Short mmCIF file of C-alpha atoms in Angstrom, two decimals:
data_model
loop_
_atom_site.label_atom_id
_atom_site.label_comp_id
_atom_site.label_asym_id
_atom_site.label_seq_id
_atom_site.Cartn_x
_atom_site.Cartn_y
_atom_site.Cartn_z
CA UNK A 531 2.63 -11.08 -11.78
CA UNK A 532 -0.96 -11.30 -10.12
CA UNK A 533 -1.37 -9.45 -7.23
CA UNK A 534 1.96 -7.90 -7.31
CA UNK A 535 1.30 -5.00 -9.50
CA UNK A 536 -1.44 -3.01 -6.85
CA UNK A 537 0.57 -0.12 -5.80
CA UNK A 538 0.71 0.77 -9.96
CA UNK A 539 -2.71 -0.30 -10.53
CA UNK A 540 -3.68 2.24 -7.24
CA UNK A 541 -1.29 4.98 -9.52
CA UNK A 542 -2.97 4.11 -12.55
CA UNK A 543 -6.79 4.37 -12.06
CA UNK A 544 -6.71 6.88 -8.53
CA UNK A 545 -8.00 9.49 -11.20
CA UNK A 546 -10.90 7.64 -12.19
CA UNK A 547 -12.16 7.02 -8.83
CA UNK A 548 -11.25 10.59 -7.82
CA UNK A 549 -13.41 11.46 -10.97
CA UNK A 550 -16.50 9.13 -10.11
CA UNK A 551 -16.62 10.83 -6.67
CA UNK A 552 -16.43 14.81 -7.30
CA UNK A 553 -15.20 17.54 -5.10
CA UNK A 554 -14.61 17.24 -1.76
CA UNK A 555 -16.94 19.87 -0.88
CA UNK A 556 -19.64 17.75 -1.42
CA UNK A 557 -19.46 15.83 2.00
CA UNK A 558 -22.85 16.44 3.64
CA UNK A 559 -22.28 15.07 6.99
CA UNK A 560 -19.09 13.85 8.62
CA UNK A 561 -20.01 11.53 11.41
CA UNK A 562 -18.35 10.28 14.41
CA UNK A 563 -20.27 7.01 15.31
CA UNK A 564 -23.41 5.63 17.28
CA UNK A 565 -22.19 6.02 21.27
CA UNK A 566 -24.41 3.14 22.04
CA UNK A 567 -22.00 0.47 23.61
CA UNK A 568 -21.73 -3.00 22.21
CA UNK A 569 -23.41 -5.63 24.14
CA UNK A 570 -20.79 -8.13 26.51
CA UNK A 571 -19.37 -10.71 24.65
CA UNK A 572 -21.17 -10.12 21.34
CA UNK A 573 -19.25 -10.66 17.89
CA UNK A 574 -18.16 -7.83 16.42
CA UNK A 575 -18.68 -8.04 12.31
CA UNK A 576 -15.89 -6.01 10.45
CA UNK A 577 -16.88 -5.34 6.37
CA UNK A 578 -14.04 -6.20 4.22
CA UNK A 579 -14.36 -3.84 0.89
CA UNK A 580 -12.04 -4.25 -2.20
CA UNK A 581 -12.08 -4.83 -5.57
CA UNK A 582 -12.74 -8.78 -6.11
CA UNK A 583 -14.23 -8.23 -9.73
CA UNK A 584 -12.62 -6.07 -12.75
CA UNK A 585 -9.56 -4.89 -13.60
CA UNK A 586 -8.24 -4.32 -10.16
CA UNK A 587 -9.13 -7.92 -8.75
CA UNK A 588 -5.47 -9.34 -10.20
CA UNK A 589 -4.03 -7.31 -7.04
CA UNK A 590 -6.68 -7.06 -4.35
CA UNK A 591 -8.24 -10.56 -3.95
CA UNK A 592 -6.36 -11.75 -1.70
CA UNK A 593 -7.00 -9.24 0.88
CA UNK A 594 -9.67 -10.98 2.91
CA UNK A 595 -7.23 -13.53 3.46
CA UNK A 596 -5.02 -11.15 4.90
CA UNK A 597 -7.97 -10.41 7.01
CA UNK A 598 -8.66 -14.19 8.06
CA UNK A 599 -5.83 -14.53 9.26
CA UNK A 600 -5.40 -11.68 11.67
CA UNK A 601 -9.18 -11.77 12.82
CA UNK A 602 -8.11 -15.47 13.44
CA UNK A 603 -5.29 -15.27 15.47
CA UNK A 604 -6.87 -12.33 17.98
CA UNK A 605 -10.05 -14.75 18.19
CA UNK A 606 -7.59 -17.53 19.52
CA UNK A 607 -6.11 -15.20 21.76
CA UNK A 608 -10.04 -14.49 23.06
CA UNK A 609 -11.01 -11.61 20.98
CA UNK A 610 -11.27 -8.16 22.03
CA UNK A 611 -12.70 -7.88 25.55
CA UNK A 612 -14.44 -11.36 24.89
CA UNK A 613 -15.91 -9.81 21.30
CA UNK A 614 -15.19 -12.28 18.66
CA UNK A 615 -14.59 -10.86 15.70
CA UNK A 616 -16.03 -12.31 12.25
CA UNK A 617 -15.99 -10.56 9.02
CA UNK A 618 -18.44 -10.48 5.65
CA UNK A 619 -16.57 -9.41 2.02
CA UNK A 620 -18.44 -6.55 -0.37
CA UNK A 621 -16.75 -6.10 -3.69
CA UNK A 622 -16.57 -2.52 -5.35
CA UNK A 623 -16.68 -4.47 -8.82
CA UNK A 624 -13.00 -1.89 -9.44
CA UNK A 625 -14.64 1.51 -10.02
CA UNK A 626 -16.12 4.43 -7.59
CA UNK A 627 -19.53 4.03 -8.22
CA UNK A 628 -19.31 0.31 -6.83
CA UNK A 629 -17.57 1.47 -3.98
CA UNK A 630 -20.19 3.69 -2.82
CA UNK A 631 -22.56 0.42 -3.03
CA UNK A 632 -20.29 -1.95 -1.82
CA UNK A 633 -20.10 0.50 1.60
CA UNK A 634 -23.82 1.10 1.75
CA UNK A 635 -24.52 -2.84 1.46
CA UNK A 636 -22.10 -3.56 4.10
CA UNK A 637 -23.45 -0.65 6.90
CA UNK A 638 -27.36 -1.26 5.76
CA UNK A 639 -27.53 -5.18 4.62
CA UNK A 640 -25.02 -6.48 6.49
CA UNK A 641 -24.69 -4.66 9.44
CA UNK A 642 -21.30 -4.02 10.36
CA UNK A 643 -19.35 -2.58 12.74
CA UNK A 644 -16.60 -0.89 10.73
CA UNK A 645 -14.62 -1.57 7.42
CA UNK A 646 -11.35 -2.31 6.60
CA UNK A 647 -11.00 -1.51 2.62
CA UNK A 648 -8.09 -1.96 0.59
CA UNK A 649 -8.75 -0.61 -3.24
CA UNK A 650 -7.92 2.21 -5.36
CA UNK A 651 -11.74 3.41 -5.50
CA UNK A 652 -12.50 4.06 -2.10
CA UNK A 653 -12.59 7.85 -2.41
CA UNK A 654 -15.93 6.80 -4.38
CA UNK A 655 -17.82 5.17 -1.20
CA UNK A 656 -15.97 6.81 1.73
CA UNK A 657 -19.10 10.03 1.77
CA UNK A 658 -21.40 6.76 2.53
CA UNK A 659 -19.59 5.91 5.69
CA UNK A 660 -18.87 9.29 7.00
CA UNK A 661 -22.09 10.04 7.17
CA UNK A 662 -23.00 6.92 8.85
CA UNK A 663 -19.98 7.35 11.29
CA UNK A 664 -18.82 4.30 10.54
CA UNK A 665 -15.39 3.45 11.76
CA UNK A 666 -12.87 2.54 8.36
CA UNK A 667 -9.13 0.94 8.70
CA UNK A 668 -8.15 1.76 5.51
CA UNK A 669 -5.42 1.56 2.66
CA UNK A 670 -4.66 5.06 1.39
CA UNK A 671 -3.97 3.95 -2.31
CA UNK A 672 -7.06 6.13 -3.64
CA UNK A 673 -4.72 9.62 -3.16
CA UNK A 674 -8.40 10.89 -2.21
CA UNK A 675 -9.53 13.65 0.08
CA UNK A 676 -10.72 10.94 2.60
CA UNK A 677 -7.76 10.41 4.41
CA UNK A 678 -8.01 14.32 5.86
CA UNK A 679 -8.79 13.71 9.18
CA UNK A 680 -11.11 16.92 8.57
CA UNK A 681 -12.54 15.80 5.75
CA UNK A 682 -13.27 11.82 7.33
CA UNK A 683 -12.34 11.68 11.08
CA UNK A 684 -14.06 8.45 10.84
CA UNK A 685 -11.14 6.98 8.56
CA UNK A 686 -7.87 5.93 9.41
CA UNK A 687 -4.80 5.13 7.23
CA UNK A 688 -2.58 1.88 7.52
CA UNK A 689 -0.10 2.56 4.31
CA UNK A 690 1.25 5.89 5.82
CA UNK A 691 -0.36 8.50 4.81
CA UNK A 692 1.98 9.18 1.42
CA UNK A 693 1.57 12.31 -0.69
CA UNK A 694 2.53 12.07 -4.36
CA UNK A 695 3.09 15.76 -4.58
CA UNK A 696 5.72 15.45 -1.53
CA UNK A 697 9.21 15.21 -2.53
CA UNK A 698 11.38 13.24 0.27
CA UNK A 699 15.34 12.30 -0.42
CA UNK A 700 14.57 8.46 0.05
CA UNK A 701 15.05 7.40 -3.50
CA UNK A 702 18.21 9.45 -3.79
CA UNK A 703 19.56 8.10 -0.73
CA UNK A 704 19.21 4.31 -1.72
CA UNK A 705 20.59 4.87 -5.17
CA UNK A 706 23.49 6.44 -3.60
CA UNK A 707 23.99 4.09 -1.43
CA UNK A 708 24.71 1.77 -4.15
CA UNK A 709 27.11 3.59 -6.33
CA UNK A 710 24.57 5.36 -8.74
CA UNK A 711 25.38 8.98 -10.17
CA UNK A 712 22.75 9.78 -12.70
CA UNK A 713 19.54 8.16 -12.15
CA UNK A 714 16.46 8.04 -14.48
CA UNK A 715 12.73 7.17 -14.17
CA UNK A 716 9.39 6.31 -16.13
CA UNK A 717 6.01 6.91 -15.40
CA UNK A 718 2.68 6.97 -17.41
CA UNK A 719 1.23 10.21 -19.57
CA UNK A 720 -2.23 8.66 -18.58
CA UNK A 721 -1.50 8.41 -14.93
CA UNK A 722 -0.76 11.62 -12.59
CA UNK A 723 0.45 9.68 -9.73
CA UNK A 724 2.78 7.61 -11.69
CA UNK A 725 3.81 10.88 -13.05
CA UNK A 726 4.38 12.47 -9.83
CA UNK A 727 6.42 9.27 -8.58
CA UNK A 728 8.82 9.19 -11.59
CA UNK A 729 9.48 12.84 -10.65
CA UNK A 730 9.92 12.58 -7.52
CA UNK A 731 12.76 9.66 -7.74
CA UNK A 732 13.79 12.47 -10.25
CA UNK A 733 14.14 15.17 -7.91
CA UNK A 734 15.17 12.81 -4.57
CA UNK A 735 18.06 12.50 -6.53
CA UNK A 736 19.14 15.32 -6.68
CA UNK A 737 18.27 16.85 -3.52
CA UNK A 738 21.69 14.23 -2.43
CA UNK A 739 23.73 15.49 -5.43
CA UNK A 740 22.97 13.17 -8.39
CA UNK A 741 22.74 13.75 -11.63
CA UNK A 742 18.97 13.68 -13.16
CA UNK A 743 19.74 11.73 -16.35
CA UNK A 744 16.61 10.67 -17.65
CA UNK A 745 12.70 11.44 -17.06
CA UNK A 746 9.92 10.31 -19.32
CA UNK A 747 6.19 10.66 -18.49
CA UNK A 748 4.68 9.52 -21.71
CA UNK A 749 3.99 6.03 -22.13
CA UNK A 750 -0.07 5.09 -22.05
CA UNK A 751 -0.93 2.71 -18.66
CA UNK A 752 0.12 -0.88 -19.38
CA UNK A 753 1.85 -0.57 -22.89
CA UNK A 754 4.94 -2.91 -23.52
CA UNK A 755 5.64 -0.50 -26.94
CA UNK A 756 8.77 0.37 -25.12
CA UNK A 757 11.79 0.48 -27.45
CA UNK A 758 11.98 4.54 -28.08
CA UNK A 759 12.45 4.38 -24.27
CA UNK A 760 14.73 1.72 -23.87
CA UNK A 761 17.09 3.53 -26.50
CA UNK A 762 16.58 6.65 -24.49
CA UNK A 763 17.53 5.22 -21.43
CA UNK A 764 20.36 3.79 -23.38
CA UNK A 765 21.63 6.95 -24.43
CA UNK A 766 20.95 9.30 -21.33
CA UNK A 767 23.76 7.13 -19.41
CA UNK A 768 21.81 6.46 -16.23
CA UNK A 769 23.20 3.76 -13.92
CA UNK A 770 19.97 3.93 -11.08
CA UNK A 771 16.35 4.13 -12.72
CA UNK A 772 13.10 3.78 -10.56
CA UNK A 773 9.90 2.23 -12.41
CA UNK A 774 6.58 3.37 -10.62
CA UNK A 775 4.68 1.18 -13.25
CA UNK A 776 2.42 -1.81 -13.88
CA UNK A 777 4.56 -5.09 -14.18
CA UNK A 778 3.44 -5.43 -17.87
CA UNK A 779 5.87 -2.44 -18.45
CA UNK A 780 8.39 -2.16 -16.13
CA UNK A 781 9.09 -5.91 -16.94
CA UNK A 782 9.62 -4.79 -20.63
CA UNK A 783 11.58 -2.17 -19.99
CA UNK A 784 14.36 -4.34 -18.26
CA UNK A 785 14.41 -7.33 -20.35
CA UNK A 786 14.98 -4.17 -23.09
CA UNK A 787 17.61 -3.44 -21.65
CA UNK A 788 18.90 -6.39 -20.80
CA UNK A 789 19.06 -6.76 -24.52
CA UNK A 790 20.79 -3.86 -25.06
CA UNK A 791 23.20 -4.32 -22.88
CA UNK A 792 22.85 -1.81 -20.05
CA UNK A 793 23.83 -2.67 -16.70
CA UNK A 794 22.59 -0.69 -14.25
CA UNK A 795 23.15 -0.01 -10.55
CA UNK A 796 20.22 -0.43 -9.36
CA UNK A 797 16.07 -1.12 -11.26
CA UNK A 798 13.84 -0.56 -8.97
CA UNK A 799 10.43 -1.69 -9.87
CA UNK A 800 7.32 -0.09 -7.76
CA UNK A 801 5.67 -3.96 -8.46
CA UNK A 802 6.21 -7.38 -8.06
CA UNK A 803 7.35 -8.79 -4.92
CA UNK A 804 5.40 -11.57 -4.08
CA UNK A 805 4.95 -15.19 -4.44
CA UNK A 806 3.35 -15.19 -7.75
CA UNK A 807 6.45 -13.39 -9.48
CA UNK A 808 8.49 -17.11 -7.88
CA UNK A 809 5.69 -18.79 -9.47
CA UNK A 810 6.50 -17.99 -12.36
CA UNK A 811 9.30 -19.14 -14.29
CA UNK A 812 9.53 -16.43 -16.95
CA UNK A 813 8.63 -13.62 -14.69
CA UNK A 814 11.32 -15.01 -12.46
CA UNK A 815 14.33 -15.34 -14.82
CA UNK A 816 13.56 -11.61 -16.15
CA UNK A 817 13.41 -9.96 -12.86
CA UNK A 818 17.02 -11.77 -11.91
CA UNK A 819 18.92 -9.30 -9.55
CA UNK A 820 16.33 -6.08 -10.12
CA UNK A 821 15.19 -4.64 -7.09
CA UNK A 822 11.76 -4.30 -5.71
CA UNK A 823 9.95 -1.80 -2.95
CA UNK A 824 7.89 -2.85 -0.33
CA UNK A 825 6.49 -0.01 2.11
CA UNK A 826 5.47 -2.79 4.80
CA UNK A 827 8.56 -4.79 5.52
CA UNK A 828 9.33 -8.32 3.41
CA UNK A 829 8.83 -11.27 4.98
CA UNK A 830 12.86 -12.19 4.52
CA UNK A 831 13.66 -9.89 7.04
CA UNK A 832 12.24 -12.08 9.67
CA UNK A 833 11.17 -9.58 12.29
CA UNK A 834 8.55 -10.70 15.30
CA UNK A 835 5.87 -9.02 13.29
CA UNK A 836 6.51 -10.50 9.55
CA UNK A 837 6.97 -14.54 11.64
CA UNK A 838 3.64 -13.50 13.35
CA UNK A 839 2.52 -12.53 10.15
CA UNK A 840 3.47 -15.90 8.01
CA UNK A 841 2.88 -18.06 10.77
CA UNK A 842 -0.84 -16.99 10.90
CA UNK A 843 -1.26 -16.40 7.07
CA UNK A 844 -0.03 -19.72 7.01
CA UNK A 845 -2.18 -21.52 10.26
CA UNK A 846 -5.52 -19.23 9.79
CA UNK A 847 -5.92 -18.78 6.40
CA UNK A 848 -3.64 -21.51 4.25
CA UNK A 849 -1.55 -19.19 2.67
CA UNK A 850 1.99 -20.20 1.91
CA UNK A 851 4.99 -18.22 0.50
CA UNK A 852 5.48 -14.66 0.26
CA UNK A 853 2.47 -12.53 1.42
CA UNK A 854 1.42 -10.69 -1.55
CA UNK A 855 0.16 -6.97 -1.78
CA UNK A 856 -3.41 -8.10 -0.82
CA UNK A 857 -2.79 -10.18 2.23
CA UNK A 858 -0.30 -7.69 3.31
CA UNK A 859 -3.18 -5.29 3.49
CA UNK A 860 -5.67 -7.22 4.81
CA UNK A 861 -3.41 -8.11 8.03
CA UNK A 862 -2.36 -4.63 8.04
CA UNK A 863 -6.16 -3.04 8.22
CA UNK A 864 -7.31 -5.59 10.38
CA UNK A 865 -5.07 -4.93 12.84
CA UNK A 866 -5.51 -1.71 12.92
CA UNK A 867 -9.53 -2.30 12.69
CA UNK A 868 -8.24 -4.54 16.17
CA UNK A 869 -6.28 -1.08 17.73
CA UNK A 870 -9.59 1.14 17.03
CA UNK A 871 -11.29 -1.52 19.13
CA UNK A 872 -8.87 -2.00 21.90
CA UNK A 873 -8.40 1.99 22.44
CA UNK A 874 -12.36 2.05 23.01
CA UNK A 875 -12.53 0.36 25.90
CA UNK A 876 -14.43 -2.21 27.75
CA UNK A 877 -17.64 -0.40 26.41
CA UNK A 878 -16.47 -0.40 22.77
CA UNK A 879 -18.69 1.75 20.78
CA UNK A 880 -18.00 3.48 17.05
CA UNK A 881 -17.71 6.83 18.78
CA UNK A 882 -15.25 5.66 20.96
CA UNK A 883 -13.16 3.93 18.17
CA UNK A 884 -13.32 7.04 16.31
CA UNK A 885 -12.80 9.54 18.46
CA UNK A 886 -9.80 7.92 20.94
CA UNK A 887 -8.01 6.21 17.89
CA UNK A 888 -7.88 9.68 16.79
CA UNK A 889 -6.51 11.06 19.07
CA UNK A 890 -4.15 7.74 19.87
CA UNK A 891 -1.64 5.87 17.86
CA UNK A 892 -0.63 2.76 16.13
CA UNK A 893 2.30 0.71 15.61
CA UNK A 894 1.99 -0.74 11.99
CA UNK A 895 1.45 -4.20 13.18
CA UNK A 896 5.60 -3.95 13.50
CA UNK A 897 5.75 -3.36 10.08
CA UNK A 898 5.79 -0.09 8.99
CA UNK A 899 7.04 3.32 11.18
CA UNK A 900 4.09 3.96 13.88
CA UNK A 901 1.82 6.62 12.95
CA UNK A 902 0.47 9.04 15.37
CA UNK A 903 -3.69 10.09 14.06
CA UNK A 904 -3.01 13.25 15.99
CA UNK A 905 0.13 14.29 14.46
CA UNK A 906 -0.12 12.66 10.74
CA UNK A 907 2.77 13.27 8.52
CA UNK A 908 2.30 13.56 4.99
CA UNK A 909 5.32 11.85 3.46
CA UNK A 910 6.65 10.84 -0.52
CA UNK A 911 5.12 8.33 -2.03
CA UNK A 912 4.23 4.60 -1.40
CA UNK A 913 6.56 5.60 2.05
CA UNK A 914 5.45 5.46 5.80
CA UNK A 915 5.35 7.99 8.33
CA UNK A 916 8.76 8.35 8.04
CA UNK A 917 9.44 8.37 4.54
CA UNK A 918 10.68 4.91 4.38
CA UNK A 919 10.68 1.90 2.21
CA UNK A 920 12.76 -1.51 1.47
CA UNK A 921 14.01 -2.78 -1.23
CA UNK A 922 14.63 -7.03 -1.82
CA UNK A 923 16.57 -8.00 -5.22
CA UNK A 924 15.70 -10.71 -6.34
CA UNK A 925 18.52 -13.33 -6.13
CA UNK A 926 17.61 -17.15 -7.75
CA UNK A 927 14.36 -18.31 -6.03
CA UNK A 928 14.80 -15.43 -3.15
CA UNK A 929 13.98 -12.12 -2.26
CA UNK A 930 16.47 -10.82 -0.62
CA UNK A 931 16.58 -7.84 2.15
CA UNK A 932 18.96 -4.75 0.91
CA UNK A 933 20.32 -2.25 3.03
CA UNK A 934 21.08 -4.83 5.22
CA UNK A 935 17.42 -5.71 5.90
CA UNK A 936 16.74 -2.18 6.83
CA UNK A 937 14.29 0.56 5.80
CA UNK A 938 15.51 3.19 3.20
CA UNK A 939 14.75 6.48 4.78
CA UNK A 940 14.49 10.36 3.70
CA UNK A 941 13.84 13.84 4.56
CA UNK A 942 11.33 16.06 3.06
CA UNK A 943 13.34 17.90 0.27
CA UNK A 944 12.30 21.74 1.35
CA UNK A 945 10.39 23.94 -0.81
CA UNK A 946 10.08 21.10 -3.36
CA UNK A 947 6.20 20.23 -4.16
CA UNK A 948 5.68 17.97 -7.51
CA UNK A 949 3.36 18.73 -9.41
CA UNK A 950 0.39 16.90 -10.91
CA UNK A 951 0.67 16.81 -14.40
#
């Protein structure tokens, strides 16, 4: 289950890093780049920030890998306007305060032009490169103010731009669409976002006309004490539940029911797709046809983008098997890092990333719904711009595409806003 659990680690410790970084009104100076134009056919350096150290590292060290590989396949197609493009790693040792130093070592030791950053304590070190205008692809985990484009212009989302307090009708449209009438989730008493996911399956369901049979927000972050809860589940009569949850616990939750002989329509577990849960032979035989989200699209589906994708993981940077959350986001931010710099020009410059990727658009590397940085969308979630999301079950030794290797898709629910516990 390493690297596989990131989108509930992001849930579980956003607080903290919201926490380290205090109120938004504390942003001094929101920059928008030097204008000073690169010189022809110089490298272009792009700072890779996550969380390689602490609690967090399980989920986000493989993003620079994810990285490697995309930088690697635009420098054998020539670069960027004859730019090749190298990068340098800075690790945010998994808490705000790092994140903050990790940004300044990058823009003052190490000189680079922008940063991609995938970890759940950015909104710690994002002030620190806003003020130096420095151009950020980024991986909205955090649920921080820096993905405003008031409050940042100079950072740009690649997950979709999801808002836990949005309700959408995704969740109760796929658990419809597999027979479900009553459908249940958990989420953590420690953990607003997980809250506000659980509640949100919650109410998706029945903005479609399900039945809300089960809700329970109370479980601390990471505990496998789940019995009471497996009983309850038991009891309420459910037949869909979604887990927004560390693997530790959502894992123990369906081998408890397993035991207890509940069969359900659909589990869907927020974590775990990914090569390590094939790796591993316990992991494997519990999560036997449960179901688990991706935002970005899986690799089964076998798209243009996700073969590009592989193939270069695979060729650039020696990664075999499914792309985990890490990789997933390193490739993701990196190309987007790769759109700033194409939208700027021949003269590239960070005021001309900033300011024309702002006001231009991006396809998701193929693997997401585009998002337009002058008309963002705030949708449910973990769900692109438009409030999608897939779902593989887990079949043998395969993952394997649902909805017949389609997105899951909703609406906003009007005049529905969930709130943070």
């Amino acid at each position: 289950m390493r690297r596989a659990a990131a989108a509930a680690m992001a849930v579980a410790i956003a607080g903290a890093a919201l926490s380290a970084c205090g109120s938004a009104a504390q942003v001094a100076t929101v920059g928008l780049g030097s204008s000073s134009a690169l010189k022809p056919g110089s490298p272009i350096k792009l700072g890779v920030l996550t969380s390689m150290t602490g609690p967090a590292a399980p989920d986000f060290d493989t993003m620079a890998l994810g990285v490697k590989a995309r930088l690697g396949l635009q420098n054998a197609e020539g670069g960027v306007d004859g730019h090749r493009l190298q990068y340098v790693t800075a690790d945010d040792a998994s808490s705000g305060p790092g994140a903050a130093t990790a940004a300044q070592e990058l823009i003052e030791k190490d000189g680079v032009f922008g940063i991609a950053e995938a970890t759940p304590f950015f909104a710690g070190g994002y002030r620190v490169t806003t003020a130096a205008g420095i151009p950020v692809a980024g991986w909205g985990i955090d649920n921080g103010p820096e993905w405003s484009a008031k409050m940042a212009p100079n950072v740009f989302d690649a997950y979709g731009y999801s808002n836990d307090s949005a309700a959408t009708t995704t969740w109760g449209t796929w658990f419809k669409s597999v027979g479900a009438t009553k459908v249940g989730a958990v989420g953590y008493g420690n953990s607003p976002s997980a809250a506000m996911a659980a509640t949100g399956a919650v109410d998706s369901a029945k903005a479609v006309g399900l039945h809300g049979g089960f809700l329970d927000n109370t479980l601390p972050l990471g505990s496998t004490n789940v019995g009471p809860v497996v009983q309850q589940i038991k009891a309420s009569g459910v037949n869909g539940l979604y887990l927004p949850i560390d693997g530790n616990t959502a894992f123990a939750i369906v081998q408890g029911l397993q035991q207890a002989g509940v069969r359900l329509r659909s589990v869907v577990l927020a974590t775990g797709y990914g090569q390590d849960t094939l790796d591993s032979p316990a992991t494997r035989q519990a999560a036997q046809n449960v179901d688990f989200q991706t935002t970005p699209l899986p690799a089964e589906v076998n798209t243009p983008a996700t073969v590009a994708m592989v193939s270069a993981l695979k060729k650039y940077a020696g990664v075999t098997g499914v792309p985990s959350f890490g990789e997933y986001a390193g490739w993701m931010t990196a190309d987007l890092f790769i759109r700033g710099l194409r939208l700027s020009g021949r003269d590239i410059s960070q005021h001309g990333f900033i300011t024309r990727l702002r006001a231009g658009d991006w396809n998701s590397a193929g693997l997401e719904s585009p998002v337009s940085y002058s008309r963002i969308k705030l949708t449910g979630g973990a769900q692109d711009q438009d409030g999608c999301v897939n779902i593989t079950r887990l079949e043998g030794t395969r993952f394997v595409p649902q909805n017949r290797g389609k997105p899951v898709c909703g609406k906003p629910v009007p005049g529905v806003t969930i709130a943070s516990p």
